[in-house]
Coordinates of C-alpha atoms in Angstrom, one line a residue:
Chain V
M8 CA -179.1 -77.6 -49.0
A9 CA -176.9 -78.0 -46.0
M10 CA -173.8 -77.9 -48.0
S11 CA -173.5 -74.2 -48.3
Y12 CA -173.9 -73.6 -44.6
D13 CA -171.1 -75.8 -43.4
R14 CA -168.3 -73.9 -45.1
A15 CA -167.8 -71.2 -42.7
I16 CA -168.1 -71.9 -39.0
T17 CA -169.5 -68.5 -38.2
V18 CA -172.6 -68.8 -40.3
F19 CA -175.9 -70.1 -39.0
S20 CA -178.1 -72.3 -41.1
P21 CA -181.7 -71.2 -41.7
D22 CA -182.9 -73.6 -39.1
G23 CA -180.5 -72.3 -36.5
H24 CA -177.7 -74.9 -36.6
L25 CA -174.0 -74.3 -36.5
F26 CA -173.1 -77.2 -38.7
Q27 CA -169.4 -77.2 -37.9
V28 CA -170.1 -77.5 -34.3
E29 CA -172.4 -80.4 -34.9
Y30 CA -169.9 -82.2 -37.1
A31 CA -167.4 -81.7 -34.3
Q32 CA -169.8 -83.5 -32.0
E33 CA -169.9 -86.3 -34.5
A34 CA -166.1 -86.5 -34.3
V35 CA -166.5 -86.8 -30.5
K36 CA -168.8 -89.7 -31.0
K37 CA -166.1 -91.6 -32.8
G38 CA -163.6 -91.2 -30.0
S39 CA -163.0 -93.9 -27.4
T40 CA -165.3 -93.9 -24.4
A41 CA -164.6 -92.1 -21.2
V42 CA -166.7 -92.4 -18.1
G43 CA -166.7 -90.2 -15.0
V44 CA -168.3 -90.8 -11.6
R45 CA -168.5 -88.4 -8.7
G46 CA -168.5 -90.1 -5.3
K47 CA -168.6 -88.4 -1.9
N48 CA -164.9 -88.7 -1.1
V49 CA -163.5 -89.8 -4.4
V50 CA -163.8 -88.9 -8.0
V51 CA -163.1 -91.4 -10.8
L52 CA -162.4 -91.2 -14.4
G53 CA -162.0 -94.2 -16.7
V54 CA -161.2 -94.4 -20.4
E55 CA -161.2 -97.1 -22.9
K56 CA -157.7 -97.8 -23.9
K57 CA -157.4 -98.8 -27.6
T58 CA -155.3 -101.9 -28.1
V59 CA -151.8 -100.8 -28.6
A60 CA -149.6 -102.1 -31.4
K61 CA -146.8 -104.5 -30.3
L62 CA -144.0 -102.1 -31.0
Q63 CA -145.7 -99.1 -29.5
D64 CA -144.9 -97.9 -26.0
D65 CA -148.2 -97.5 -24.4
R66 CA -147.2 -95.0 -21.8
T67 CA -147.3 -92.2 -24.4
V68 CA -151.0 -92.7 -25.0
R69 CA -152.3 -91.1 -21.9
K70 CA -155.9 -89.9 -22.2
I71 CA -156.3 -88.8 -18.6
C72 CA -154.4 -85.6 -17.8
A73 CA -153.8 -83.8 -14.5
L74 CA -154.5 -80.1 -14.8
D75 CA -153.4 -79.2 -11.3
D76 CA -153.1 -80.9 -7.9
N77 CA -156.8 -80.9 -7.4
V78 CA -158.3 -81.2 -10.9
F79 CA -157.9 -83.7 -13.7
M80 CA -159.7 -84.5 -17.0
A81 CA -160.3 -87.1 -19.6
F82 CA -161.6 -86.4 -23.2
A83 CA -163.1 -88.1 -26.1
G84 CA -162.4 -87.1 -29.7
L85 CA -159.3 -85.7 -31.4
T86 CA -156.3 -86.2 -29.3
A87 CA -154.3 -83.4 -30.9
D88 CA -157.1 -80.9 -30.1
A89 CA -157.2 -82.1 -26.6
R90 CA -153.5 -81.5 -26.1
I91 CA -154.0 -77.8 -26.9
V92 CA -156.9 -77.4 -24.5
V93 CA -155.1 -79.3 -21.7
N94 CA -152.0 -77.1 -22.2
R95 CA -154.1 -73.9 -22.0
A96 CA -156.0 -75.2 -19.0
R97 CA -152.8 -76.1 -17.2
V98 CA -151.4 -72.6 -17.7
E99 CA -154.6 -71.0 -16.5
C100 CA -154.5 -73.1 -13.3
Q101 CA -151.2 -71.7 -12.5
S102 CA -152.1 -68.1 -13.5
H103 CA -155.1 -68.4 -11.2
R104 CA -152.8 -69.6 -8.4
L105 CA -150.6 -66.6 -9.0
T106 CA -153.2 -63.9 -9.0
V107 CA -155.7 -65.2 -6.6
E108 CA -153.4 -67.2 -4.3
D109 CA -155.8 -70.1 -4.3
P110 CA -156.1 -73.3 -6.4
V111 CA -158.8 -73.2 -9.1
T112 CA -162.2 -74.5 -8.4
V113 CA -163.4 -77.2 -10.8
E114 CA -166.2 -74.9 -12.0
Y115 CA -163.7 -72.1 -12.8
I116 CA -161.4 -74.2 -14.9
T117 CA -164.4 -75.8 -16.7
R118 CA -165.8 -72.4 -17.4
F119 CA -162.4 -71.4 -18.8
I120 CA -162.1 -74.4 -21.1
S121 CA -165.7 -73.9 -22.3
S122 CA -165.0 -70.2 -23.1
I123 CA -162.0 -71.3 -25.2
K124 CA -164.1 -73.8 -27.0
Q125 CA -166.8 -71.2 -27.6
R126 CA -164.4 -68.7 -28.9
Y127 CA -163.4 -71.1 -31.6
T128 CA -167.0 -71.5 -32.6
Q129 CA -167.3 -67.8 -33.3
S130 CA -164.1 -66.8 -35.0
S131 CA -163.4 -67.0 -38.7
G132 CA -160.8 -69.2 -40.1
R133 CA -160.8 -71.6 -37.2
R134 CA -162.7 -74.8 -36.6
P135 CA -164.1 -75.9 -33.3
F136 CA -162.2 -78.3 -31.0
G137 CA -163.3 -81.8 -31.7
I138 CA -163.3 -83.0 -28.1
S139 CA -165.7 -83.4 -25.3
S140 CA -164.1 -83.5 -21.9
L141 CA -164.9 -84.7 -18.4
I142 CA -163.4 -82.6 -15.7
V143 CA -163.3 -83.8 -12.2
G144 CA -161.7 -82.7 -9.0
F145 CA -162.1 -81.2 -5.5
D146 CA -162.5 -77.6 -4.7
F147 CA -160.6 -75.8 -2.0
D148 CA -163.3 -76.5 0.5
G149 CA -163.5 -80.2 -0.3
T150 CA -166.6 -80.5 -2.4
P151 CA -166.2 -83.0 -5.4
H152 CA -167.3 -82.0 -8.8
L153 CA -167.7 -83.6 -12.2
Y154 CA -168.3 -81.4 -15.3
Q155 CA -168.7 -82.2 -18.9
T156 CA -167.9 -79.8 -21.7
D157 CA -168.6 -80.2 -25.4
P158 CA -167.4 -78.6 -28.7
S159 CA -170.1 -75.9 -28.6
G160 CA -168.7 -74.5 -25.4
T161 CA -171.5 -75.5 -23.0
Y162 CA -170.8 -77.2 -19.7
H163 CA -172.9 -79.1 -17.2
A164 CA -172.4 -80.6 -13.9
W165 CA -173.0 -84.3 -13.6
K166 CA -173.1 -87.0 -10.9
A167 CA -171.9 -89.6 -13.4
N168 CA -171.5 -89.4 -17.2
A169 CA -170.0 -90.9 -20.2
I170 CA -168.7 -89.4 -23.5
G171 CA -167.4 -90.9 -26.8
R172 CA -168.4 -94.1 -28.5
S173 CA -171.4 -95.8 -27.1
A174 CA -171.8 -93.0 -24.6
K175 CA -175.6 -93.5 -24.7
T176 CA -175.3 -97.1 -23.6
V177 CA -173.0 -96.3 -20.8
R178 CA -175.1 -93.4 -19.6
E179 CA -178.2 -95.6 -19.5
F180 CA -176.2 -98.2 -17.5
L181 CA -175.1 -95.5 -15.1
E182 CA -178.6 -94.2 -14.7
K183 CA -179.8 -97.6 -13.8
N184 CA -177.0 -98.4 -11.4
Y185 CA -176.1 -95.1 -9.8
K186 CA -177.1 -95.2 -6.1
E187 CA -176.5 -92.3 -3.8
E188 CA -175.7 -94.6 -0.8
H189 CA -173.0 -96.4 -2.8
M190 CA -171.2 -93.2 -3.4
E191 CA -170.2 -93.0 0.2
S192 CA -167.8 -95.9 -0.3
D193 CA -164.7 -95.3 -2.4
T194 CA -164.6 -98.9 -3.7
D195 CA -168.2 -98.8 -4.8
T196 CA -167.7 -95.6 -6.7
I197 CA -164.7 -97.1 -8.5
K198 CA -166.5 -100.3 -9.2
L199 CA -169.4 -98.4 -10.8
A200 CA -167.0 -96.7 -13.2
I201 CA -165.4 -100.0 -14.1
R202 CA -168.6 -101.8 -14.5
A203 CA -169.9 -99.0 -16.8
L204 CA -166.8 -99.3 -19.0
L205 CA -166.9 -103.0 -19.1
E206 CA -170.3 -102.8 -20.8
V207 CA -168.7 -101.4 -23.9
V208 CA -165.1 -102.3 -23.8
Q209 CA -164.0 -105.3 -25.8
S210 CA -161.8 -107.5 -23.7
G211 CA -162.1 -106.6 -20.0
G212 CA -159.7 -105.0 -17.7
K213 CA -156.8 -104.9 -20.2
N214 CA -158.4 -102.1 -22.1
I215 CA -159.3 -99.8 -19.2
E216 CA -157.3 -96.9 -17.9
L217 CA -158.5 -95.6 -14.6
A218 CA -157.6 -92.6 -12.5
I219 CA -159.0 -91.7 -9.1
M220 CA -158.5 -88.8 -6.8
K221 CA -159.4 -88.8 -3.1
R222 CA -160.0 -85.6 -1.2
D223 CA -156.7 -83.9 -0.3
E224 CA -154.7 -86.3 -2.3
S225 CA -153.3 -86.0 -5.8
M226 CA -154.5 -88.0 -8.8
K227 CA -153.6 -91.6 -8.9
I228 CA -153.6 -93.7 -12.1
L229 CA -154.3 -97.3 -11.2
V230 CA -151.9 -99.9 -12.4
Q231 CA -153.0 -102.9 -14.4
E232 CA -153.0 -105.2 -11.4
E233 CA -155.3 -103.0 -9.3
I234 CA -157.8 -102.8 -12.1
E235 CA -157.7 -106.5 -12.5
E236 CA -158.5 -106.9 -8.8
Y237 CA -161.5 -104.7 -9.2
V238 CA -162.6 -106.6 -12.3
T239 CA -162.3 -110.0 -10.6
A240 CA -164.3 -108.6 -7.7
I241 CA -167.0 -107.3 -10.1
E242 CA -167.2 -110.6 -11.9
K243 CA -167.6 -112.5 -8.6
E244 CA -170.4 -110.1 -7.6
K245 CA -172.0 -110.7 -11.0
E246 CA -171.9 -114.5 -10.5
E247 CA -173.4 -114.2 -7.0
A248 CA -176.2 -112.0 -8.3
E249 CA -176.9 -114.6 -11.1
K250 CA -176.9 -117.4 -8.6
Q251 CA -179.4 -115.5 -6.4
K252 CA -181.6 -114.9 -9.4
K253 CA -181.5 -118.6 -10.3
K254 CA -182.5 -119.6 -6.8
T255 CA -185.6 -117.3 -6.8
Chain U
M221 CA -158.9 -24.6 -7.1
A222 CA -158.2 -22.3 -4.2
L223 CA -155.4 -24.4 -3.0
S224 CA -153.3 -24.1 -6.1
S225 CA -153.7 -20.4 -6.3
V226 CA -152.6 -20.1 -2.7
L227 CA -149.6 -22.3 -3.3
Q228 CA -148.7 -20.4 -6.3
S229 CA -148.0 -17.4 -4.4
E230 CA -145.8 -19.1 -1.8
S231 CA -143.2 -21.8 -1.9
A232 CA -144.7 -23.9 -4.6
D233 CA -143.3 -24.0 -8.0
F234 CA -145.5 -24.7 -11.0
S235 CA -144.6 -25.6 -14.5
F236 CA -147.8 -26.5 -16.3
N237 CA -151.5 -26.0 -16.2
N238 CA -152.3 -26.4 -12.6
D239 CA -156.0 -25.9 -12.5
R240 CA -156.8 -29.6 -12.7
S241 CA -156.4 -32.3 -10.1
F242 CA -154.3 -31.7 -7.0
S243 CA -152.9 -34.2 -4.7
F244 CA -153.0 -33.9 -1.0
G245 CA -149.3 -33.5 -0.8
C246 CA -146.6 -32.0 -2.9
R247 CA -144.9 -33.9 -5.6
F248 CA -142.2 -33.1 -8.0
G249 CA -141.0 -34.6 -11.2
Q250 CA -144.3 -36.2 -11.8
T251 CA -144.4 -37.6 -15.3
N252 CA -147.2 -38.9 -17.5
L253 CA -150.1 -40.2 -15.5
G254 CA -150.5 -43.2 -17.7
F255 CA -153.7 -43.9 -19.6
G256 CA -156.4 -41.3 -19.9
A257 CA -154.2 -38.3 -19.0
A258 CA -154.3 -35.5 -21.5
P259 CA -151.1 -33.5 -21.7
G260 CA -152.7 -30.5 -20.1
D261 CA -153.4 -32.5 -17.0
R262 CA -149.9 -32.7 -16.0
L263 CA -149.4 -31.2 -12.6
N264 CA -146.0 -30.4 -11.5
F265 CA -145.5 -28.5 -8.4
A266 CA -142.8 -28.8 -5.9
I267 CA -141.5 -27.1 -2.8
K268 CA -138.5 -24.9 -3.6
A269 CA -136.5 -26.6 -0.9
S270 CA -136.5 -29.9 -2.5
L271 CA -135.0 -28.6 -5.7
G272 CA -131.7 -28.8 -4.0
P273 CA -129.5 -31.9 -4.1
D274 CA -131.7 -33.5 -1.5
D275 CA -131.7 -37.0 -2.7
K276 CA -131.2 -39.0 0.4
D277 CA -134.4 -41.0 0.2
G278 CA -134.5 -41.3 -3.5
P279 CA -137.9 -42.2 -4.8
E280 CA -139.4 -41.9 -1.3
R281 CA -138.9 -38.2 -1.4
K282 CA -141.5 -37.9 -4.1
I283 CA -144.2 -39.1 -1.8
E284 CA -144.5 -36.0 0.2
F285 CA -147.9 -37.0 1.4
L286 CA -146.4 -39.7 3.4
H287 CA -145.1 -37.0 5.5
G288 CA -148.6 -35.9 6.2
T289 CA -150.4 -38.9 7.4
T290 CA -150.7 -41.6 10.0
T291 CA -152.7 -44.7 9.0
L292 CA -152.6 -47.8 11.1
A293 CA -154.1 -51.2 10.9
F294 CA -153.6 -54.3 13.0
K295 CA -155.1 -57.7 13.5
C296 CA -156.4 -58.4 17.0
W297 CA -157.3 -61.5 18.8
I298 CA -160.5 -61.3 20.6
N299 CA -160.8 -63.6 23.6
F300 CA -162.1 -67.1 23.1
S301 CA -165.2 -68.4 24.6
V302 CA -165.9 -71.8 26.2
A303 CA -169.1 -73.6 25.5
E304 CA -170.7 -76.7 26.9
R305 CA -172.5 -78.6 24.1
N306 CA -175.3 -80.3 26.0
H307 CA -176.0 -77.5 28.4
Q308 CA -178.1 -74.4 28.3
R309 CA -175.3 -72.3 29.7
T310 CA -174.3 -69.6 27.3
A311 CA -170.6 -69.1 26.3
S312 CA -168.7 -66.9 28.6
K313 CA -165.7 -64.8 27.8
A314 CA -162.3 -66.1 28.8
T315 CA -161.6 -62.9 30.7
N316 CA -164.4 -63.8 33.2
F317 CA -163.1 -67.3 33.7
S318 CA -160.8 -67.9 36.6
S319 CA -158.6 -70.9 36.2
Q320 CA -160.4 -72.6 39.0
E321 CA -163.7 -72.4 37.3
Q322 CA -162.3 -74.0 34.2
L323 CA -160.9 -76.8 36.2
A324 CA -164.1 -77.3 38.0
L325 CA -166.0 -77.8 34.8
L326 CA -163.4 -80.2 33.5
N327 CA -163.8 -82.3 36.6
Q328 CA -167.4 -83.0 36.1
P329 CA -167.3 -86.3 34.3
A330 CA -171.0 -86.7 33.9
I331 CA -171.3 -83.7 31.7
P332 CA -169.9 -84.1 28.2
F333 CA -167.8 -81.0 27.8
V334 CA -166.4 -79.5 24.7
I335 CA -164.2 -76.5 24.4
I336 CA -165.0 -74.7 21.2
P337 CA -162.4 -72.1 20.8
Q338 CA -163.9 -69.2 18.9
F339 CA -161.0 -67.1 17.8
Q340 CA -162.8 -64.1 16.4
H341 CA -160.0 -62.1 15.0
G342 CA -160.7 -58.7 13.7
V343 CA -158.8 -56.0 12.0
I344 CA -158.7 -52.5 13.6
V345 CA -158.1 -49.7 11.2
A346 CA -157.4 -46.2 12.5
V347 CA -156.4 -43.2 10.5
D348 CA -156.0 -39.5 11.0
S349 CA -157.6 -36.9 8.7
R350 CA -155.1 -34.2 8.0
A351 CA -153.9 -33.2 4.5
T352 CA -150.9 -31.0 4.2
A353 CA -149.1 -29.3 1.4
G354 CA -145.8 -28.4 2.9
A355 CA -146.4 -26.4 6.0
Y356 CA -150.0 -25.5 4.9
I357 CA -152.8 -27.6 6.3
A358 CA -155.0 -28.2 3.4
S359 CA -157.8 -30.0 5.2
Q360 CA -158.6 -31.5 8.6
T361 CA -161.4 -33.7 7.4
V362 CA -160.1 -36.0 4.9
K363 CA -161.5 -39.5 4.6
K364 CA -158.5 -41.7 4.4
V365 CA -160.3 -45.0 4.6
I366 CA -161.9 -46.0 1.3
E367 CA -164.7 -48.5 1.5
I368 CA -164.1 -50.9 -1.4
N369 CA -167.1 -53.1 -0.6
P370 CA -169.0 -54.1 2.6
Y371 CA -166.2 -56.3 3.8
L372 CA -163.0 -54.7 2.3
L373 CA -161.4 -51.5 3.3
G374 CA -158.5 -49.6 1.8
T375 CA -156.5 -46.9 3.6
M376 CA -155.0 -44.0 1.8
A377 CA -151.5 -42.6 1.9
G378 CA -149.7 -40.9 -0.9
G379 CA -151.5 -39.1 -3.7
A380 CA -155.2 -39.0 -2.9
A381 CA -156.2 -39.2 -6.5
D382 CA -154.1 -42.3 -7.1
C383 CA -155.4 -44.0 -4.0
S384 CA -159.1 -43.3 -4.5
F385 CA -158.9 -44.0 -8.3
W386 CA -157.1 -47.3 -8.1
E387 CA -159.1 -48.5 -5.1
R388 CA -162.4 -47.7 -6.9
L389 CA -161.1 -49.6 -9.9
L390 CA -160.3 -52.4 -7.5
A391 CA -163.9 -52.3 -6.2
R392 CA -165.1 -52.8 -9.7
Q393 CA -162.8 -55.8 -10.3
C394 CA -163.9 -57.3 -7.0
R395 CA -167.5 -57.0 -7.9
V396 CA -166.9 -58.6 -11.3
Y397 CA -165.1 -61.5 -9.6
E398 CA -167.9 -61.9 -7.2
L399 CA -170.5 -62.2 -10.0
R400 CA -168.4 -64.5 -12.1
N401 CA -167.4 -66.9 -9.3
K402 CA -170.4 -66.6 -7.1
E403 CA -168.3 -66.1 -4.0
R404 CA -166.6 -63.1 -2.4
I405 CA -163.0 -62.3 -3.4
S406 CA -160.4 -63.1 -0.9
V407 CA -158.3 -60.3 0.6
A408 CA -155.2 -61.9 -0.8
A409 CA -156.6 -61.9 -4.3
A410 CA -158.0 -58.3 -4.0
S411 CA -154.6 -57.0 -2.8
K412 CA -152.9 -59.0 -5.6
L413 CA -155.2 -57.4 -8.2
L414 CA -154.4 -53.9 -6.9
A415 CA -150.6 -54.6 -6.8
N416 CA -150.6 -56.0 -10.3
M417 CA -152.6 -53.0 -11.6
V418 CA -150.2 -50.4 -10.2
Y419 CA -147.1 -52.4 -11.0
Q420 CA -147.8 -51.8 -14.7
Y421 CA -147.3 -48.1 -13.9
K422 CA -144.2 -48.6 -11.9
G423 CA -141.7 -45.8 -12.4
M424 CA -144.3 -43.5 -14.0
G425 CA -145.0 -41.5 -10.9
L426 CA -147.9 -43.1 -9.2
S427 CA -147.9 -42.5 -5.5
M428 CA -149.9 -44.8 -3.3
G429 CA -149.3 -46.6 0.0
T430 CA -152.4 -48.5 1.0
M431 CA -153.4 -51.2 3.3
V432 CA -156.1 -53.6 2.1
C433 CA -158.0 -54.9 5.1
G434 CA -160.9 -57.4 5.1
W435 CA -162.4 -60.6 6.2
D436 CA -162.6 -63.7 4.0
K437 CA -163.0 -67.4 4.4
R438 CA -159.4 -67.7 5.7
G439 CA -160.2 -65.2 8.5
P440 CA -159.0 -61.6 8.7
G441 CA -156.6 -60.3 6.1
L442 CA -154.3 -57.4 6.1
Y443 CA -152.0 -56.5 3.2
Y444 CA -149.8 -53.5 2.6
V445 CA -149.7 -52.5 -1.1
D446 CA -147.8 -49.6 -2.6
S447 CA -147.0 -48.1 -5.9
E448 CA -143.5 -49.4 -5.9
G449 CA -144.9 -52.8 -6.3
N450 CA -144.6 -54.0 -2.7
R451 CA -147.2 -56.3 -1.4
V452 CA -146.7 -57.7 2.1
C453 CA -149.0 -59.6 4.4
G454 CA -148.8 -58.8 8.0
D455 CA -150.4 -58.4 11.4
L456 CA -149.6 -54.8 12.0
F457 CA -148.8 -51.9 9.7
A458 CA -148.5 -48.2 10.2
V459 CA -147.9 -45.9 7.3
G460 CA -147.1 -42.2 7.1
S461 CA -145.0 -39.6 8.8
G462 CA -146.5 -40.3 12.1
S463 CA -146.1 -44.0 11.8
M464 CA -143.2 -44.3 14.1
Y465 CA -145.1 -42.7 17.0
A466 CA -148.0 -45.0 16.3
Y467 CA -145.8 -48.1 16.2
G468 CA -144.4 -47.1 19.6
V469 CA -147.9 -47.0 21.2
V470 CA -149.3 -50.1 19.5
D471 CA -146.2 -52.2 20.1
S472 CA -146.3 -51.5 23.8
G473 CA -150.0 -52.0 24.1
L474 CA -150.7 -54.9 21.9
R475 CA -151.7 -58.1 23.7
Q476 CA -153.2 -61.4 22.7
D477 CA -156.3 -61.0 24.7
L478 CA -157.6 -57.6 23.8
S479 CA -161.3 -57.1 23.7
V480 CA -162.8 -55.2 20.8
E481 CA -163.1 -52.0 22.8
E482 CA -159.6 -52.3 24.2
A483 CA -158.2 -52.8 20.7
C484 CA -160.2 -49.8 19.4
E485 CA -158.9 -47.7 22.2
L486 CA -155.4 -48.8 21.5
G487 CA -155.7 -47.7 17.8
R488 CA -157.3 -44.4 18.8
R489 CA -154.5 -43.7 21.3
A490 CA -151.8 -44.6 18.8
I491 CA -153.2 -42.2 16.3
Y492 CA -153.7 -39.5 18.9
Q493 CA -150.1 -39.8 20.1
A494 CA -148.9 -39.6 16.5
T495 CA -150.9 -36.5 15.9
Y496 CA -149.6 -35.0 19.1
R497 CA -146.0 -35.2 18.0
D498 CA -146.1 -35.2 14.2
A499 CA -147.0 -31.9 12.7
Y500 CA -148.3 -33.4 9.6
S501 CA -150.9 -35.5 11.2
G502 CA -154.0 -34.3 13.0
G503 CA -157.7 -33.6 12.6
Q504 CA -159.9 -36.5 13.6
V505 CA -159.3 -40.1 14.3
N506 CA -161.4 -42.4 12.2
L507 CA -161.7 -45.9 13.5
Y508 CA -163.1 -48.9 11.7
H509 CA -163.4 -52.5 12.8
V510 CA -163.4 -55.3 10.3
H511 CA -165.0 -58.6 11.5
S512 CA -166.7 -61.6 10.0
E513 CA -169.8 -59.7 9.0
G514 CA -167.9 -57.0 7.3
W515 CA -166.6 -53.6 8.5
T516 CA -168.2 -51.2 10.9
R517 CA -167.3 -47.6 11.5
V518 CA -166.6 -47.5 15.1
S519 CA -166.0 -43.8 15.8
Q520 CA -164.7 -40.5 14.6
E521 CA -163.2 -38.3 17.3
D522 CA -161.5 -35.0 17.1
V523 CA -158.0 -35.1 18.3
L524 CA -158.4 -32.0 20.5
K525 CA -161.2 -33.8 22.4
L526 CA -159.0 -36.9 22.8
H527 CA -156.2 -34.6 24.0
H528 CA -158.4 -33.3 26.9
Q529 CA -159.6 -36.8 27.6
Y530 CA -156.1 -38.2 28.0
Q531 CA -154.5 -35.2 29.6
E532 CA -157.2 -34.6 32.1
P533 CA -156.4 -37.5 34.5
K534 CA -152.8 -36.3 34.6
K535 CA -153.8 -33.1 36.3

């Protein structure tokens, strides 16, 4: 049965599957949710923060990492694997700056990360990385980008996406509520990301970590108070919408 | 090759199989060429005179070819044009504008008026075409500008084989970059690739002094790269034995508001003056202009013809 084909990563199964890669994707589905939205002038990444034990210092559990001044990423899956990928990507960003005298484009660094991941699906003795990542940023010419990579080494560009636990629910929410016009406004973009996360996160703003980047600025991780502001604004909007519905 | 046999009989000194590649100049003490060179390929020939304790320039002495070249490249500012957005009037060159005209336009409040400065920089590249081996003129028709791709040029000074080989390798890298990243490589990156490639062979006897010129999204680019590992960005470079003469002419004639023709003429004149005084430069003046659409070959003129052209009015 399938048992004999998931020993070695480099072996295909008769029906064309690489089982190790698929199991890696399962590992991703167990990770905490991450959501990314690409606005016109701002890009947003939000992750679900697991409740931290009382004695734990929560600053060490950062799931959103800056790769360079103009690119940052979030991931879902095995944190340890992600650390390796992030490290390599950071070095590559600087190498690129050294040889080409230009900051990386988001597409370039995504391609680099994907080829690392792909290499691990094709060499013996190694297992694939158990992470999917959302990579966002601005290119040198100012265009915003959002890319998603997965353990198999493929990458796609998205306007908004979610990975990790309940990614499907969040993606459906995004598909329903993503509106091009709203992306012009920074606050609306950020609100969309928060609303999407609130769908699946247990207890509201406390468990959300959010990072935004505006064009020509560096990444900014929002503090708890700022997130709470957005959350209260969102809840108010929700109440108003319900009141409207009740009236009609 | 005919050259080597001629040299053999005169002042050159050979120590190995010399029937393979030859450089345009004389070199001595050349060691292993790096990858791909079979032992039989080693070419060592030197002018007897330099066997003496003539070490004043140190490594520079090896690059004999630099004594037989003048290559020149400079960025030029082409005049800016003034355009009125909502009017049919076409843009006119600043040189045709008197200050009064400009003021008049500004004082017409009814017409919304926008000045769109269009600084179309370019890079003018001018080279001679003489190759020498000591006092022997090996060729008068050498192509010292290498066309890396339709918007990048490289000049050649030093060993011809080194220059053309590495620049062709650079062309390959540039093309791969273009395919991978779906956009043209910048001049900075191209020159950096070349510099990094030759730096690995530093001290192994490569001889190359080249200027990488091109146009990218940052505008015109001009970099000087050599086999010692130097890589410098600049607005004006002249390389070779005749470079001092060329610098003199260009420095005195360079202005902010040159037109394309004037800049080309300046480059041509500079090379001509260099060939006039420097024995190791001559042949023809090859002129290229790099602009936003790529490079164009402006002219190729024989130095003797230029000589008559410039000396005629003096009579």
